[in-house]
Amino acid sequence: MARANTYLAPLSLIFLAGSLVMLWFIILSAVTTTSPLSQTYFLSADTSGITGARPVTQWAYFYICGEGNLDCSPAAPAPPLGWAWSGNPTNAPEALVGSHGGDTTSFYYYYMWRFGWVFYLITLVFSVLAFFAGFIACCGRLGSAIAGLTALVALFFHTIATSMMTAVFVRMRNVFIANGRTASLGQYAFGFCWGSWTALLIATILFCIGIRGGDSGTYGGRRWGRQRSVRSRRSYDLNGRRVKDEYA
């Protein structure tokens, strides 16, 4: 008998694919001037008057750009947030400046951003593995278990990455505002972050339900579909011989 919950694996793949697409939008932010990549950034802030900084700075995944994700710096892995200005700058918020990243970035922002940046890549790797494992989930409970476990690992790292990224840029925005500068979070970037996390969570739950469901039609049919025999038996002696009478 076919699995009763066969629809769960394709549904999980749809949510997982959606999570991956949004994750790619975050990672490829500012790579081109095409929407939505040109509108995807974590933070936009007024940095006018800071030594070596643009009038407006936008922080993306690989780049530090000007307004509209234009005039971007060369792509770099986990670029220190303070690369938006020169080393030992004047007029920069003191809470953001420190001895890291060439005397541009404080300890907290340097390492929180770097770890969050790396965790996004780890999330991407495990999400891709879970996506391909999801095709095996269409064949049975073992496939659902493999895909569910891989998706759970991806969800773990996604939770850490998104939480760290949110904490860093919300705190950074507040620092700029406290210093009398305008700053705002990127709606697209954080929408993609939490949307991707939510889609991955739903996909993981569906994979886990698939493990529990299994071949419920066949197994349940055997377990619950079997009808007990109502045949009764009695025996008695007739002329010294044991005779069995059977009737239903």
PDB file of C-alpha atoms in Angstrom:
ATOM      1  CA  MET A   1       0.000   0.000   0.000  1.00  0.00           C
ATOM      2  CA  ALA A   2       1.330   3.490  -0.810  1.00  0.00           C
ATOM      3  CA  ARG A   3       2.316   5.747   2.000  1.00  0.00           C
ATOM      4  CA  ALA A   4      -0.583   7.727   3.367  1.00  0.00           C
ATOM      5  CA  ASN A   5       1.599  10.832   3.942  1.00  0.00           C
ATOM      6  CA  THR A   6       3.498  10.866   0.643  1.00  0.00           C
ATOM      7  CA  TYR A   7       2.535  14.508   0.166  1.00  0.00           C
ATOM      8  CA  LEU A   8       4.690  15.548   3.156  1.00  0.00           C
ATOM      9  CA  ALA A   9       8.042  15.107   1.392  1.00  0.00           C
ATOM     10  CA  PRO A  10       7.180  17.300  -1.642  1.00  0.00           C
ATOM     11  CA  LEU A  11       5.649  19.892   0.687  1.00  0.00           C
ATOM     12  CA  SER A  12       8.824  19.892   2.787  1.00  0.00           C
ATOM     13  CA  LEU A  13      10.909  20.375  -0.353  1.00  0.00           C
ATOM     14  CA  ILE A  14       8.826  23.404  -1.362  1.00  0.00           C
ATOM     15  CA  PHE A  15       9.424  25.117   1.993  1.00  0.00           C
ATOM     16  CA  LEU A  16      13.100  24.128   1.957  1.00  0.00           C
ATOM     17  CA  ALA A  17      13.516  25.515  -1.566  1.00  0.00           C
ATOM     18  CA  GLY A  18      11.908  28.778  -0.442  1.00  0.00           C
ATOM     19  CA  SER A  19      14.287  28.964   2.507  1.00  0.00           C
ATOM     20  CA  LEU A  20      17.270  28.408   0.203  1.00  0.00           C
ATOM     21  CA  VAL A  21      16.169  31.090  -2.262  1.00  0.00           C
ATOM     22  CA  MET A  22      15.872  33.680   0.505  1.00  0.00           C
ATOM     23  CA  LEU A  23      19.234  32.591   1.911  1.00  0.00           C
ATOM     24  CA  TRP A  24      20.830  33.130  -1.497  1.00  0.00           C
ATOM     25  CA  PHE A  25      19.285  36.604  -1.694  1.00  0.00           C
ATOM     26  CA  ILE A  26      21.040  37.475   1.580  1.00  0.00           C
ATOM     27  CA  ILE A  27      24.412  36.080   0.537  1.00  0.00           C
ATOM     28  CA  LEU A  28      24.305  37.664  -2.929  1.00  0.00           C
ATOM     29  CA  SER A  29      23.139  41.062  -1.670  1.00  0.00           C
ATOM     30  CA  ALA A  30      24.721  43.981  -3.579  1.00  0.00           C
ATOM     31  CA  VAL A  31      26.296  41.625  -6.131  1.00  0.00           C
ATOM     32  CA  THR A  32      24.277  43.279  -8.905  1.00  0.00           C
ATOM     33  CA  THR A  33      22.069  46.332  -9.274  1.00  0.00           C
ATOM     34  CA  THR A  34      19.082  44.093 -10.033  1.00  0.00           C
ATOM     35  CA  SER A  35      16.181  44.011  -7.576  1.00  0.00           C
ATOM     36  CA  PRO A  36      15.935  42.620  -4.940  1.00  0.00           C
ATOM     37  CA  LEU A  37      19.731  42.332  -4.547  1.00  0.00           C
ATOM     38  CA  SER A  38      20.170  46.090  -4.958  1.00  0.00           C
ATOM     39  CA  GLN A  39      17.744  46.652  -2.076  1.00  0.00           C
ATOM     40  CA  THR A  40      19.145  44.001   0.246  1.00  0.00           C
ATOM     41  CA  TYR A  41      21.428  45.260   3.013  1.00  0.00           C
ATOM     42  CA  PHE A  42      21.563  44.807   6.777  1.00  0.00           C
ATOM     43  CA  LEU A  43      21.962  48.407   7.850  1.00  0.00           C
ATOM     44  CA  SER A  44      21.941  51.840   6.262  1.00  0.00           C
ATOM     45  CA  ALA A  45      23.412  54.723   8.270  1.00  0.00           C
ATOM     46  CA  ASP A  46      24.479  58.301   7.905  1.00  0.00           C
ATOM     47  CA  THR A  47      28.287  58.253   8.029  1.00  0.00           C
ATOM     48  CA  SER A  48      28.952  61.728   6.686  1.00  0.00           C
ATOM     49  CA  GLY A  49      31.853  63.493   8.351  1.00  0.00           C
ATOM     50  CA  ILE A  50      33.554  60.268   9.454  1.00  0.00           C
ATOM     51  CA  THR A  51      37.114  59.969   8.159  1.00  0.00           C
ATOM     52  CA  GLY A  52      37.210  57.951   4.931  1.00  0.00           C
ATOM     53  CA  ALA A  53      33.493  57.109   4.990  1.00  0.00           C
ATOM     54  CA  ARG A  54      30.787  57.631   2.379  1.00  0.00           C
ATOM     55  CA  PRO A  55      27.950  60.064   3.135  1.00  0.00           C
ATOM     56  CA  VAL A  56      25.646  57.038   3.532  1.00  0.00           C
ATOM     57  CA  THR A  57      26.917  53.520   4.188  1.00  0.00           C
ATOM     58  CA  GLN A  58      25.063  50.259   3.652  1.00  0.00           C
ATOM     59  CA  TRP A  59      26.384  46.961   4.971  1.00  0.00           C
ATOM     60  CA  ALA A  60      25.710  43.872   2.838  1.00  0.00           C
ATOM     61  CA  TYR A  61      27.023  40.306   3.108  1.00  0.00           C
ATOM     62  CA  PHE A  62      30.209  40.582   1.028  1.00  0.00           C
ATOM     63  CA  TYR A  63      30.273  44.340   0.510  1.00  0.00           C
ATOM     64  CA  ILE A  64      30.171  47.710   2.201  1.00  0.00           C
ATOM     65  CA  CYS A  65      28.380  50.073  -0.152  1.00  0.00           C
ATOM     66  CA  GLY A  66      27.047  53.557  -0.592  1.00  0.00           C
ATOM     67  CA  GLU A  67      23.394  54.494  -0.908  1.00  0.00           C
ATOM     68  CA  GLY A  68      21.417  52.166  -3.194  1.00  0.00           C
ATOM     69  CA  ASN A  69      24.120  49.480  -2.846  1.00  0.00           C
ATOM     70  CA  LEU A  70      26.314  51.476  -5.245  1.00  0.00           C
ATOM     71  CA  ASP A  71      29.986  52.444  -4.932  1.00  0.00           C
ATOM     72  CA  CYS A  72      30.730  49.179  -3.137  1.00  0.00           C
ATOM     73  CA  SER A  73      34.025  48.047  -1.706  1.00  0.00           C
ATOM     74  CA  PRO A  74      35.713  44.967  -3.200  1.00  0.00           C
ATOM     75  CA  ALA A  75      34.059  41.706  -2.136  1.00  0.00           C
ATOM     76  CA  ALA A  76      35.617  40.201   0.974  1.00  0.00           C
ATOM     77  CA  PRO A  77      34.706  37.367   3.363  1.00  0.00           C
ATOM     78  CA  ALA A  78      33.218  38.784   6.578  1.00  0.00           C
ATOM     79  CA  PRO A  79      34.537  42.319   5.970  1.00  0.00           C
ATOM     80  CA  PRO A  80      34.967  44.144   9.302  1.00  0.00           C
ATOM     81  CA  LEU A  81      32.090  46.547   9.833  1.00  0.00           C
ATOM     82  CA  GLY A  82      34.564  49.367  10.437  1.00  0.00           C
ATOM     83  CA  TRP A  83      35.922  49.121   6.918  1.00  0.00           C
ATOM     84  CA  ALA A  84      33.251  51.684   6.133  1.00  0.00           C
ATOM     85  CA  TRP A  85      35.756  54.290   7.367  1.00  0.00           C
ATOM     86  CA  SER A  86      39.510  54.714   7.828  1.00  0.00           C
ATOM     87  CA  GLY A  87      41.573  53.394  10.698  1.00  0.00           C
ATOM     88  CA  ASN A  88      41.403  55.460  13.883  1.00  0.00           C
ATOM     89  CA  PRO A  89      38.662  57.672  12.393  1.00  0.00           C
ATOM     90  CA  THR A  90      37.358  60.935  13.728  1.00  0.00           C
ATOM     91  CA  ASN A  91      33.647  61.591  14.304  1.00  0.00           C
ATOM     92  CA  ALA A  92      32.823  57.865  14.303  1.00  0.00           C
ATOM     93  CA  PRO A  93      30.710  56.481  17.182  1.00  0.00           C
ATOM     94  CA  GLU A  94      33.192  55.358  19.828  1.00  0.00           C
ATOM     95  CA  ALA A  95      31.303  52.140  20.568  1.00  0.00           C
ATOM     96  CA  LEU A  96      31.932  50.916  17.019  1.00  0.00           C
ATOM     97  CA  VAL A  97      35.643  51.714  16.759  1.00  0.00           C
ATOM     98  CA  GLY A  98      38.398  49.535  18.188  1.00  0.00           C
ATOM     99  CA  SER A  99      41.703  47.844  17.498  1.00  0.00           C
ATOM    100  CA  HIS A 100      40.341  45.120  15.190  1.00  0.00           C
ATOM    101  CA  GLY A 101      40.103  45.246  11.409  1.00  0.00           C
ATOM    102  CA  GLY A 102      42.965  47.707  11.051  1.00  0.00           C
ATOM    103  CA  ASP A 103      41.936  49.933  13.987  1.00  0.00           C
ATOM    104  CA  THR A 104      38.421  50.321  12.589  1.00  0.00           C
ATOM    105  CA  THR A 105      36.182  47.944  14.550  1.00  0.00           C
ATOM    106  CA  SER A 106      35.567  47.128  18.199  1.00  0.00           C
ATOM    107  CA  PHE A 107      35.936  43.614  19.617  1.00  0.00           C
ATOM    108  CA  TYR A 108      32.194  42.965  19.925  1.00  0.00           C
ATOM    109  CA  TYR A 109      31.198  43.995  16.399  1.00  0.00           C
ATOM    110  CA  TYR A 110      34.239  42.391  14.812  1.00  0.00           C
ATOM    111  CA  TYR A 111      33.649  38.905  16.196  1.00  0.00           C
ATOM    112  CA  MET A 112      29.852  38.886  16.333  1.00  0.00           C
ATOM    113  CA  TRP A 113      29.715  39.780  12.649  1.00  0.00           C
ATOM    114  CA  ARG A 114      32.381  37.243  11.710  1.00  0.00           C
ATOM    115  CA  PHE A 115      30.742  34.341  13.532  1.00  0.00           C
ATOM    116  CA  GLY A 116      27.302  35.251  12.223  1.00  0.00           C
ATOM    117  CA  TRP A 117      28.747  35.486   8.716  1.00  0.00           C
ATOM    118  CA  VAL A 118      30.291  32.010   8.928  1.00  0.00           C
ATOM    119  CA  PHE A 119      27.176  30.437  10.428  1.00  0.00           C
ATOM    120  CA  TYR A 120      25.193  31.586   7.411  1.00  0.00           C
ATOM    121  CA  LEU A 121      27.537  29.660   5.133  1.00  0.00           C
ATOM    122  CA  ILE A 122      27.255  26.558   7.317  1.00  0.00           C
ATOM    123  CA  THR A 123      23.470  26.939   7.189  1.00  0.00           C
ATOM    124  CA  LEU A 124      23.625  27.098   3.407  1.00  0.00           C
ATOM    125  CA  VAL A 125      25.672  23.884   3.177  1.00  0.00           C
ATOM    126  CA  PHE A 126      23.361  21.855   5.408  1.00  0.00           C
ATOM    127  CA  SER A 127      20.248  23.312   3.771  1.00  0.00           C
ATOM    128  CA  VAL A 128      21.476  22.185   0.347  1.00  0.00           C
ATOM    129  CA  LEU A 129      22.244  18.709   1.733  1.00  0.00           C
ATOM    130  CA  ALA A 130      18.784  18.557   3.309  1.00  0.00           C
ATOM    131  CA  PHE A 131      17.210  19.594   0.013  1.00  0.00           C
ATOM    132  CA  PHE A 132      18.780  16.709  -1.897  1.00  0.00           C
ATOM    133  CA  ALA A 133      18.069  14.307   0.961  1.00  0.00           C
ATOM    134  CA  GLY A 134      14.449  15.440   0.712  1.00  0.00           C
ATOM    135  CA  PHE A 135      14.078  13.538  -2.560  1.00  0.00           C
ATOM    136  CA  ILE A 136      14.938  10.340  -0.693  1.00  0.00           C
ATOM    137  CA  ALA A 137      12.217  11.204   1.813  1.00  0.00           C
ATOM    138  CA  CYS A 138       9.665  10.492  -0.906  1.00  0.00           C
ATOM    139  CA  CYS A 139      10.647   6.816  -0.711  1.00  0.00           C
ATOM    140  CA  GLY A 140      10.099   6.103   2.971  1.00  0.00           C
ATOM    141  CA  ARG A 141      10.750   6.826   6.602  1.00  0.00           C
ATOM    142  CA  LEU A 142      14.520   6.377   6.366  1.00  0.00           C
ATOM    143  CA  GLY A 143      14.733   9.156   3.781  1.00  0.00           C
ATOM    144  CA  SER A 144      12.577  11.400   5.974  1.00  0.00           C
ATOM    145  CA  ALA A 145      14.876  10.682   8.914  1.00  0.00           C
ATOM    146  CA  ILE A 146      18.011  11.622   6.944  1.00  0.00           C
ATOM    147  CA  ALA A 147      16.436  14.769   5.523  1.00  0.00           C
ATOM    148  CA  GLY A 148      14.922  15.722   8.881  1.00  0.00           C
ATOM    149  CA  LEU A 149      18.221  15.330  10.727  1.00  0.00           C
ATOM    150  CA  THR A 150      20.114  17.371   8.132  1.00  0.00           C
ATOM    151  CA  ALA A 151      17.435  20.069   8.127  1.00  0.00           C
ATOM    152  CA  LEU A 152      17.546  20.165  11.937  1.00  0.00           C
ATOM    153  CA  VAL A 153      21.297  20.821  11.864  1.00  0.00           C
ATOM    154  CA  ALA A 154      20.736  23.577   9.279  1.00  0.00           C
ATOM    155  CA  LEU A 155      18.010  25.060  11.485  1.00  0.00           C
ATOM    156  CA  PHE A 156      20.359  25.064  14.468  1.00  0.00           C
ATOM    157  CA  PHE A 157      23.018  27.085  12.646  1.00  0.00           C
ATOM    158  CA  HIS A 158      20.398  29.289  10.995  1.00  0.00           C
ATOM    159  CA  THR A 159      19.002  30.183  14.411  1.00  0.00           C
ATOM    160  CA  ILE A 160      22.435  31.181  15.676  1.00  0.00           C
ATOM    161  CA  ALA A 161      23.327  33.132  12.518  1.00  0.00           C
ATOM    162  CA  THR A 162      20.058  35.049  12.328  1.00  0.00           C
ATOM    163  CA  SER A 163      20.047  35.833  16.043  1.00  0.00           C
ATOM    164  CA  MET A 164      23.629  37.097  15.972  1.00  0.00           C
ATOM    165  CA  MET A 165      23.055  39.146  12.842  1.00  0.00           C
ATOM    166  CA  THR A 166      19.920  40.710  14.292  1.00  0.00           C
ATOM    167  CA  ALA A 167      21.662  41.520  17.582  1.00  0.00           C
ATOM    168  CA  VAL A 168      24.662  43.100  15.842  1.00  0.00           C
ATOM    169  CA  PHE A 169      22.810  45.398  13.482  1.00  0.00           C
ATOM    170  CA  VAL A 170      20.020  46.380  15.869  1.00  0.00           C
ATOM    171  CA  ARG A 171      22.655  47.389  18.405  1.00  0.00           C
ATOM    172  CA  MET A 172      24.692  49.137  15.716  1.00  0.00           C
ATOM    173  CA  ARG A 173      21.626  51.082  14.557  1.00  0.00           C
ATOM    174  CA  ASN A 174      20.972  52.182  18.121  1.00  0.00           C
ATOM    175  CA  VAL A 175      24.553  53.415  18.471  1.00  0.00           C
ATOM    176  CA  PHE A 176      24.237  55.574  15.358  1.00  0.00           C
ATOM    177  CA  ILE A 177      20.915  56.995  16.522  1.00  0.00           C
ATOM    178  CA  ALA A 178      22.343  57.713  19.991  1.00  0.00           C
ATOM    179  CA  ASN A 179      25.094  59.703  18.260  1.00  0.00           C
ATOM    180  CA  GLY A 180      22.573  61.851  16.438  1.00  0.00           C
ATOM    181  CA  ARG A 181      22.810  60.058  13.102  1.00  0.00           C
ATOM    182  CA  THR A 182      20.000  58.491  11.103  1.00  0.00           C
ATOM    183  CA  ALA A 183      20.127  54.722  10.683  1.00  0.00           C
ATOM    184  CA  SER A 184      17.685  52.019   9.668  1.00  0.00           C
ATOM    185  CA  LEU A 185      17.667  48.248   9.308  1.00  0.00           C
ATOM    186  CA  GLY A 186      17.378  46.725   5.846  1.00  0.00           C
ATOM    187  CA  GLN A 187      13.821  45.478   5.472  1.00  0.00           C
ATOM    188  CA  TYR A 188      14.676  43.098   2.653  1.00  0.00           C
ATOM    189  CA  ALA A 189      17.680  41.521   4.376  1.00  0.00           C
ATOM    190  CA  PHE A 190      15.931  40.889   7.672  1.00  0.00           C
ATOM    191  CA  GLY A 191      12.737  39.854   5.925  1.00  0.00           C
ATOM    192  CA  PHE A 192      14.730  37.254   4.002  1.00  0.00           C
ATOM    193  CA  CYS A 193      16.596  36.210   7.171  1.00  0.00           C
ATOM    194  CA  TRP A 194      13.539  35.472   9.265  1.00  0.00           C
ATOM    195  CA  GLY A 195      11.477  34.268   6.307  1.00  0.00           C
ATOM    196  CA  SER A 196      14.187  31.757   5.442  1.00  0.00           C
ATOM    197  CA  TRP A 197      14.351  30.633   9.078  1.00  0.00           C
ATOM    198  CA  THR A 198      10.582  30.165   9.273  1.00  0.00           C
ATOM    199  CA  ALA A 199      10.433  28.179   6.027  1.00  0.00           C
ATOM    200  CA  LEU A 200      13.285  25.951   7.223  1.00  0.00           C
ATOM    201  CA  LEU A 201      11.503  25.379  10.540  1.00  0.00           C
ATOM    202  CA  ILE A 202       8.312  24.283   8.759  1.00  0.00           C
ATOM    203  CA  ALA A 203      10.266  21.984   6.421  1.00  0.00           C
ATOM    204  CA  THR A 204      12.031  20.376   9.398  1.00  0.00           C
ATOM    205  CA  ILE A 205       8.721  19.764  11.191  1.00  0.00           C
ATOM    206  CA  LEU A 206       7.195  18.191   8.079  1.00  0.00           C
ATOM    207  CA  PHE A 207      10.193  15.873   7.635  1.00  0.00           C
ATOM    208  CA  CYS A 208       9.841  14.793  11.275  1.00  0.00           C
ATOM    209  CA  ILE A 209       6.133  14.104  10.804  1.00  0.00           C
ATOM    210  CA  GLY A 210       7.104  11.954   7.819  1.00  0.00           C
ATOM    211  CA  ILE A 211       9.365   9.870  10.075  1.00  0.00           C
ATOM    212  CA  ARG A 212       6.524   9.244  12.485  1.00  0.00           C
ATOM    213  CA  GLY A 213       3.958   8.574   9.801  1.00  0.00           C
ATOM    214  CA  GLY A 214       5.954   6.125   7.777  1.00  0.00           C
ATOM    215  CA  ASP A 215       4.057   3.472   5.847  1.00  0.00           C
ATOM    216  CA  SER A 216       1.067   4.022   8.042  1.00  0.00           C
ATOM    217  CA  GLY A 217      -1.396   2.557   5.604  1.00  0.00           C
ATOM    218  CA  THR A 218       0.265  -0.848   5.401  1.00  0.00           C
ATOM    219  CA  TYR A 219       1.406  -1.061   8.978  1.00  0.00           C
ATOM    220  CA  GLY A 220      -1.818   0.217  10.387  1.00  0.00           C
ATOM    221  CA  GLY A 221      -3.763  -2.164   8.185  1.00  0.00           C
ATOM    222  CA  ARG A 222      -1.878  -5.097   9.598  1.00  0.00           C
ATOM    223  CA  ARG A 223      -2.058  -3.905  13.112  1.00  0.00           C
ATOM    224  CA  TRP A 224      -5.577  -2.600  13.314  1.00  0.00           C
ATOM    225  CA  GLY A 225      -7.223  -4.146  10.277  1.00  0.00           C
ATOM    226  CA  ARG A 226      -6.908  -7.758  11.343  1.00  0.00           C
ATOM    227  CA  GLN A 227     -10.184  -9.215  12.487  1.00  0.00           C
ATOM    228  CA  ARG A 228     -10.179 -11.535  15.374  1.00  0.00           C
ATOM    229  CA  SER A 229     -11.617 -14.953  14.936  1.00  0.00           C
ATOM    230  CA  VAL A 230     -14.889 -15.418  16.703  1.00  0.00           C
ATOM    231  CA  ARG A 231     -14.797 -19.121  16.287  1.00  0.00           C
ATOM    232  CA  SER A 232     -15.621 -20.979  19.436  1.00  0.00           C
ATOM    233  CA  ARG A 233     -14.662 -24.470  20.171  1.00  0.00           C
ATOM    234  CA  ARG A 234     -16.006 -27.085  22.525  1.00  0.00           C
ATOM    235  CA  SER A 235     -15.162 -30.672  22.990  1.00  0.00           C
ATOM    236  CA  TYR A 236     -16.891 -33.535  24.703  1.00  0.00           C
ATOM    237  CA  ASP A 237     -16.661 -37.284  24.985  1.00  0.00           C
ATOM    238  CA  LEU A 238     -18.901 -39.451  22.849  1.00  0.00           C
ATOM    239  CA  ASN A 239     -18.660 -43.242  23.367  1.00  0.00           C
ATOM    240  CA  GLY A 240     -15.139 -42.911  24.722  1.00  0.00           C
ATOM    241  CA  ARG A 241     -13.913 -40.667  21.873  1.00  0.00           C
ATOM    242  CA  ARG A 242     -13.216 -36.954  22.116  1.00  0.00           C
ATOM    243  CA  VAL A 243     -15.232 -35.096  19.582  1.00  0.00           C
ATOM    244  CA  LYS A 244     -14.718 -31.443  18.685  1.00  0.00           C
ATOM    245  CA  ASP A 245     -17.551 -29.283  17.619  1.00  0.00           C
ATOM    246  CA  GLU A 246     -16.604 -26.128  15.808  1.00  0.00           C
ATOM    247  CA  TYR A 247     -18.876 -23.394  14.882  1.00  0.00           C
ATOM    248  CA  ALA A 248     -18.622 -19.708  14.196  1.00  0.00           C
TER     249      ALA A 248
END
